[in-house]
């Protein structure tokens, strides 16, 4: 389990850095301040949760059988896709209906972090 979350976390962090650079240098001239801010919010949460996947990988080395950590990693990864992904698409296309699915990603983040806490409580 830890290997998959090291890979996912690293790739997600790489993409967050690349997208952040793209936003700062490639979108600055094309997006208005509001849309650029939305894009930056997506990048910020993308990176926070990429680092979270690496934390889950480290914890899973200590608790390799933890189902809570497995599901935490899955939910946080899906949260990145839905939360940050919807903000990226919203900012670049202006399709405001996408803002309705962004909170689903936020809920996945919350549940994922709750599962990390539960796994720590159960840790021997």
XYZ file of N, CA, C and O in Angstrom:
496
model
N 0.834 -1.199 0.000
C 0.000 0.000 0.000
C 0.871 1.252 0.000
O 0.549 2.205 -0.689
N 1.948 1.254 0.790
C 2.729 2.482 0.887
C 3.380 2.856 -0.438
O 3.482 4.026 -0.762
N 3.788 1.861 -1.227
C 4.421 2.161 -2.521
C 3.449 2.911 -3.438
O 3.817 3.896 -4.071
N 2.191 2.464 -3.489
C 1.231 3.118 -4.382
C 0.966 4.558 -3.952
O 0.815 5.445 -4.798
N 0.963 4.818 -2.640
C 0.706 6.183 -2.180
C 1.940 7.069 -2.304
O 1.807 8.281 -2.477
N 3.133 6.477 -2.252
C 4.342 7.262 -2.543
C 4.321 7.698 -4.001
O 4.586 8.868 -4.322
N 3.977 6.783 -4.869
C 3.909 7.108 -6.301
C 2.813 8.131 -6.567
O 3.052 9.152 -7.224
N 1.603 7.885 -6.049
C 0.491 8.822 -6.261
C 0.811 10.198 -5.688
O 0.582 11.221 -6.345
N 1.330 10.236 -4.471
C 1.659 11.517 -3.843
C 2.714 12.270 -4.610
O 2.606 13.485 -4.819
N 3.741 11.567 -5.058
C 4.820 12.206 -5.812
C 4.333 12.742 -7.157
O 4.658 13.867 -7.543
N 3.559 11.940 -7.859
C 3.027 12.377 -9.154
C 2.065 13.548 -8.967
O 2.094 14.518 -9.738
N 1.230 13.480 -7.941
C 0.302 14.589 -7.681
C 1.063 15.864 -7.317
O 0.695 16.960 -7.768
N 2.126 15.748 -6.523
C 2.933 16.927 -6.180
C 3.610 17.494 -7.421
O 3.627 18.714 -7.637
N 4.156 16.615 -8.260
C 4.768 17.043 -9.520
C 3.760 17.823 -10.364
O 4.073 18.909 -10.879
N 2.562 17.281 -10.491
C 1.527 17.948 -11.287
C 1.097 19.278 -10.666
O 0.829 20.246 -11.387
N 1.050 19.340 -9.333
C 0.676 20.588 -8.671
C 1.707 21.675 -8.956
O 1.351 22.823 -9.232
N 2.988 21.316 -8.921
C 4.038 22.287 -9.232
C 3.932 22.727 -10.697
O 3.992 23.924 -11.007
N 3.753 21.767 -11.596
C 3.654 22.093 -13.020
C 2.428 22.972 -13.297
O 2.516 23.962 -14.038
N 1.290 22.624 -12.695
C 0.084 23.424 -12.901
C 0.204 24.803 -12.266
O -0.292 25.793 -12.813
N 0.880 24.877 -11.119
C 1.114 26.174 -10.496
C 1.958 27.067 -11.384
O 1.664 28.260 -11.545
N 2.993 26.511 -11.981
C 3.836 27.283 -12.905
C 3.046 27.686 -14.144
O 3.147 28.827 -14.612
N 2.244 26.772 -14.653
C 1.396 27.076 -15.805
C 0.430 28.208 -15.485
O 0.264 29.137 -16.288
N -0.160 28.166 -14.302
C -1.081 29.227 -13.903
C -0.385 30.563 -13.762
O -0.887 31.592 -14.215
N 0.792 30.546 -13.151
C 1.520 31.792 -12.902
C 2.087 32.399 -14.173
O 2.131 33.626 -14.322
N 2.511 31.546 -15.096
C 3.188 32.064 -16.290
C 2.376 31.944 -17.576
O 2.565 32.742 -18.488
N 1.467 30.966 -17.635
C 0.727 30.753 -18.866
C -0.680 31.306 -18.863
O -1.223 31.640 -19.918
N -1.278 31.388 -17.686
C -2.666 31.832 -17.612
C -2.813 33.272 -17.132
O -3.902 33.828 -17.209
N -1.741 33.828 -16.607
C -1.804 35.171 -16.034
C -2.367 36.204 -17.013
O -3.144 37.075 -16.628
N -2.019 36.067 -18.269
C -2.469 37.034 -19.270
C -3.858 36.714 -19.824
O -4.495 37.585 -20.418
N -4.340 35.476 -19.618
C -5.609 35.084 -20.233
C -6.785 35.019 -19.261
O -7.924 35.129 -19.694
N -6.494 34.841 -17.980
C -7.580 34.745 -16.997
C -7.696 36.049 -16.211
O -6.691 36.690 -15.925
N -8.927 36.400 -15.846
C -9.084 37.565 -14.977
C -8.662 37.172 -13.557
O -8.400 36.006 -13.262
N -8.583 38.157 -12.682
C -8.082 37.907 -11.323
C -8.917 36.874 -10.572
O -8.373 36.045 -9.840
N -10.243 36.917 -10.746
C -11.112 35.965 -10.039
C -10.840 34.539 -10.495
O -10.697 33.630 -9.670
N -10.766 34.329 -11.796
C -10.546 32.983 -12.321
C -9.135 32.493 -11.995
O -8.931 31.313 -11.708
N -8.155 33.387 -12.015
C -6.797 33.009 -11.641
C -6.748 32.603 -10.166
O -6.074 31.632 -9.804
N -7.499 33.304 -9.332
C -7.568 32.959 -7.911
C -8.202 31.581 -7.712
O -7.749 30.792 -6.863
N -9.222 31.275 -8.487
C -9.866 29.955 -8.419
C -8.864 28.874 -8.832
O -8.745 27.831 -8.173
N -8.118 29.126 -9.893
C -7.099 28.175 -10.349
C -6.058 27.958 -9.255
O -5.681 26.825 -8.950
N -5.611 29.054 -8.641
C -4.598 28.968 -7.578
C -5.119 28.196 -6.369
O -4.350 27.471 -5.724
N -6.395 28.337 -6.053
C -6.980 27.556 -4.960
C -6.907 26.070 -5.287
O -6.563 25.250 -4.422
N -7.200 25.717 -6.524
C -7.083 24.318 -6.947
C -5.669 23.798 -6.777
O -5.457 22.690 -6.265
N -4.680 24.604 -7.171
C -3.277 24.194 -7.045
C -2.889 24.027 -5.576
O -2.222 23.061 -5.199
N -3.328 24.967 -4.745
C -2.979 24.926 -3.322
C -3.502 23.639 -2.670
O -2.755 22.923 -2.006
N -4.784 23.339 -2.867
C -5.353 22.130 -2.278
C -4.775 20.872 -2.912
O -4.611 19.850 -2.243
N -4.446 20.944 -4.183
C -3.807 19.829 -4.886
C -2.492 19.486 -4.188
O -2.237 18.319 -3.862
N -1.666 20.511 -3.927
C -0.367 20.259 -3.293
C -0.527 19.795 -1.849
O 0.150 18.855 -1.423
N -1.396 20.442 -1.077
C -1.597 20.015 0.315
C -1.935 18.530 0.385
O -1.419 17.786 1.223
N -2.809 18.108 -0.496
C -3.282 16.733 -0.420
C -2.324 15.750 -1.093
O -2.310 14.569 -0.740
N -1.493 16.230 -2.024
C -0.408 15.383 -2.531
C 0.545 15.064 -1.383
O 0.974 13.914 -1.211
N 0.860 16.065 -0.582
C 1.703 15.840 0.590
C 0.994 14.919 1.589
O 1.634 14.078 2.235
N -0.318 15.064 1.687
C -1.097 14.172 2.542
C -0.981 12.721 2.107
O -0.894 11.813 2.946
N -0.946 12.479 0.804
C -0.772 11.111 0.311
C 0.587 10.555 0.733
O 0.710 9.372 1.058
N 1.600 11.404 0.746
C 2.922 10.957 1.201
C 2.923 10.663 2.703
O 3.576 9.712 3.154
N 2.162 11.439 3.467
C 2.013 11.154 4.904
C 1.321 9.805 5.086
O 1.738 8.980 5.922
N 0.283 9.571 4.306
C -0.428 8.286 4.383
C 0.515 7.141 4.018
O 0.503 6.083 4.658
N 1.369 7.351 3.020
C 2.354 6.322 2.651
C 3.272 6.021 3.824
O 3.536 4.848 4.133
N 3.748 7.065 4.500
C 4.639 6.867 5.646
C 3.915 6.130 6.776
O 4.475 5.213 7.387
N 2.686 6.527 7.051
C 1.912 5.861 8.105
C 1.623 4.407 7.752
O 1.615 3.539 8.631
N 1.398 4.137 6.483
C 1.059 2.773 6.083
C 2.253 1.830 6.224
O 2.071 0.611 6.305
N 3.468 2.383 6.290
C 4.627 1.520 6.550
C 4.582 1.003 7.986
O 5.025 -0.100 8.269
N 4.024 1.800 8.870
C 3.897 1.398 10.271
C 2.641 0.544 10.497
O 2.611 -0.278 11.405
N 1.609 0.789 9.686
C 0.341 0.069 9.830
C -0.070 -0.501 8.474
O -1.041 -0.050 7.864
N 0.659 -1.493 7.966
C 0.415 -1.974 6.605
C -0.954 -2.627 6.380
O -1.409 -2.695 5.240
N -1.609 -3.064 7.444
C -2.915 -3.722 7.289
C -4.098 -2.783 7.495
O -5.244 -3.230 7.486
N -3.829 -1.496 7.667
C -4.904 -0.551 7.993
C -5.809 -0.282 6.794
O -5.390 0.312 5.798
N -7.046 -0.713 6.922
C -8.053 -0.437 5.875
C -8.406 1.050 5.865
O -8.715 1.607 4.823
N -8.360 1.683 7.056
C -8.667 3.115 7.134
C -7.662 3.932 6.325
O -8.052 4.854 5.613
N -6.382 3.587 6.429
C -5.378 4.322 5.651
C -5.537 4.079 4.157
O -5.375 5.004 3.357
N -5.841 2.849 3.806
C -6.064 2.542 2.390
C -7.186 3.411 1.833
O -7.037 4.067 0.796
N -8.308 3.457 2.556
C -9.448 4.245 2.090
C -9.184 5.741 2.194
O -9.641 6.520 1.355
N -8.419 6.150 3.193
C -8.057 7.569 3.311
C -7.293 8.010 2.073
O -7.594 9.058 1.483
N -6.322 7.223 1.669
C -5.543 7.564 0.481
C -6.396 7.599 -0.779
O -6.276 8.508 -1.601
N -7.251 6.637 -0.914
C -8.136 6.598 -2.089
C -9.052 7.824 -2.127
O -9.235 8.447 -3.181
N -9.639 8.144 -0.974
C -10.573 9.277 -0.923
C -9.853 10.604 -1.152
O -10.369 11.484 -1.854
N -8.677 10.751 -0.579
C -7.928 11.997 -0.776
C -7.505 12.129 -2.237
O -7.590 13.217 -2.814
N -7.083 11.040 -2.862
C -6.739 11.104 -4.284
C -7.961 11.495 -5.123
O -7.873 12.379 -5.989
N -9.098 10.865 -4.850
C -10.324 11.233 -5.573
C -10.716 12.672 -5.282
O -11.217 13.374 -6.167
N -10.476 13.123 -4.057
C -10.737 14.522 -3.710
C -9.904 15.478 -4.545
O -10.400 16.512 -4.994
N -8.641 15.129 -4.772
C -7.786 15.959 -5.634
C -8.393 16.044 -7.024
O -8.504 17.131 -7.602
N -8.766 14.893 -7.554
C -9.334 14.874 -8.908
C -10.596 15.726 -8.995
O -10.755 16.524 -9.936
N -11.491 15.565 -8.036
C -12.784 16.251 -8.106
C -12.672 17.715 -7.674
O -13.143 18.608 -8.388
N -12.054 17.981 -6.519
C -11.976 19.347 -6.008
C -11.081 20.202 -6.909
O -11.546 21.175 -7.519
N -9.822 19.829 -7.004
C -8.896 20.643 -7.791
C -9.231 20.580 -9.276
O -9.206 21.603 -9.960
N -9.569 19.391 -9.748
C -9.900 19.254 -11.167
C -11.063 20.131 -11.579
O -11.027 20.789 -12.626
N -12.105 20.187 -10.754
C -13.258 21.026 -11.103
C -12.878 22.508 -11.083
O -13.360 23.287 -11.909
N -12.001 22.895 -10.156
C -11.571 24.298 -10.121
C -10.706 24.644 -11.324
O -10.807 25.750 -11.872
N -9.864 23.722 -11.766
C -9.046 23.971 -12.960
C -9.944 24.182 -14.181
O -9.777 25.144 -14.932
N -10.891 23.271 -14.357
C -11.767 23.368 -15.525
C -12.663 24.603 -15.427
O -12.830 25.326 -16.413
N -13.208 24.864 -14.255
C -14.045 26.049 -14.050
C -13.285 27.323 -14.400
O -13.793 28.174 -15.136
N -12.061 27.451 -13.913
C -11.302 28.681 -14.136
C -10.945 28.876 -15.610
O -10.907 30.007 -16.094
N -10.701 27.797 -16.316
C -10.283 27.927 -17.717
C -11.442 27.977 -18.699
O -11.289 28.490 -19.807
N -12.605 27.449 -18.298
C -13.737 27.431 -19.231
C -14.848 28.394 -18.846
O -15.665 28.749 -19.690
N -14.912 28.755 -17.565
C -15.998 29.608 -17.092
C -17.303 28.867 -16.883
O -18.335 29.489 -16.614
N -17.277 27.547 -16.965
C -18.494 26.750 -16.746
C -18.756 26.714 -15.242
O -18.182 25.914 -14.507
N -19.629 27.591 -14.786
C -19.856 27.741 -13.349
C -20.587 26.556 -12.730
O -20.511 26.358 -11.528
N -21.274 25.766 -13.525
C -21.967 24.584 -12.993
C -20.982 23.609 -12.358
O -21.354 22.841 -11.478
N -19.742 23.667 -12.769
C -18.727 22.792 -12.178
C -18.514 23.099 -10.701
O -18.078 22.239 -9.942
N -18.826 24.325 -10.299
C -18.704 24.695 -8.894
C -19.601 23.863 -7.997
O -19.359 23.785 -6.791
N -20.608 23.221 -8.580
C -21.520 22.387 -7.786
C -20.878 21.066 -7.384
O -21.285 20.473 -6.387
N -19.881 20.583 -8.138
C -19.253 19.316 -7.761
C -18.007 19.515 -6.901
O -17.549 18.573 -6.265
N -17.486 20.730 -6.859
C -16.291 21.001 -6.063
C -16.469 20.574 -4.603
O -15.560 19.939 -4.043
N -17.610 20.870 -3.964
C -17.771 20.444 -2.563
C -17.707 18.929 -2.353
O -17.355 18.473 -1.269
N -18.024 18.158 -3.371
C -17.909 16.700 -3.246
C -16.445 16.338 -2.986
O -16.141 15.506 -2.123
N -15.544 16.985 -3.717
C -14.124 16.757 -3.477
C -13.719 17.176 -2.077
O -12.922 16.505 -1.418
N -14.285 18.282 -1.606
C -14.000 18.738 -0.246
C -14.461 17.736 0.797
O -13.761 17.483 1.789
N -15.618 17.141 0.583
C -16.125 16.124 1.511
C -15.205 14.899 1.493
O -14.908 14.306 2.541
N -14.714 14.536 0.318
C -13.781 13.401 0.239
C -12.511 13.694 1.024
O -11.974 12.804 1.705
N -12.022 14.937 0.949
C -10.857 15.320 1.756
C -11.154 15.142 3.244
O -10.355 14.575 3.990
N -12.291 15.657 3.676
C -12.658 15.605 5.094
C -12.765 14.158 5.577
O -12.212 13.796 6.627
N -13.441 13.334 4.828
C -13.605 11.929 5.224
C -12.244 11.226 5.205
O -11.929 10.430 6.106
N -11.426 11.527 4.209
C -10.092 10.932 4.153
C -9.263 11.270 5.378
O -8.649 10.391 5.995
N -9.261 12.532 5.782
C -8.503 12.929 6.971
C -9.104 12.332 8.236
O -8.371 11.993 9.173
N -10.418 12.195 8.284
C -11.042 11.541 9.439
C -10.574 10.090 9.542
O -10.297 9.593 10.640
N -10.446 9.419 8.409
C -9.958 8.040 8.410
C -8.505 7.956 8.852
O -8.101 6.982 9.507
N -7.705 8.962 8.516
C -6.320 8.992 9.020
C -6.343 9.082 10.551
O -5.607 8.363 11.237
N -7.199 9.950 11.079
C -7.307 10.082 12.544
C -7.763 8.767 13.185
O -7.208 8.345 14.203
N -8.743 8.116 12.571
C -9.238 6.857 13.116
C -8.125 5.804 13.098
O -7.950 5.039 14.055
N -7.338 5.783 12.024
C -6.250 4.804 11.972
C -5.223 5.073 13.073
O -4.675 4.137 13.651
N -4.979 6.338 13.377
C -4.044 6.686 14.466
C -4.605 6.262 15.820
O -3.868 5.752 16.674
N -5.896 6.433 16.017
C -6.531 6.015 17.274
C -6.409 4.509 17.457
O -6.146 4.024 18.560
N -6.537 3.769 16.365
C -6.474 2.306 16.427
C -5.037 1.779 16.460
O -4.831 0.592 16.686
N -4.049 2.649 16.222
C -2.661 2.219 16.140
C -2.199 1.602 17.461
O -2.515 2.105 18.525
N -1.473 0.511 17.360
C -0.983 -0.188 18.552
C 0.423 0.262 18.873
O 1.200 0.622 18.062
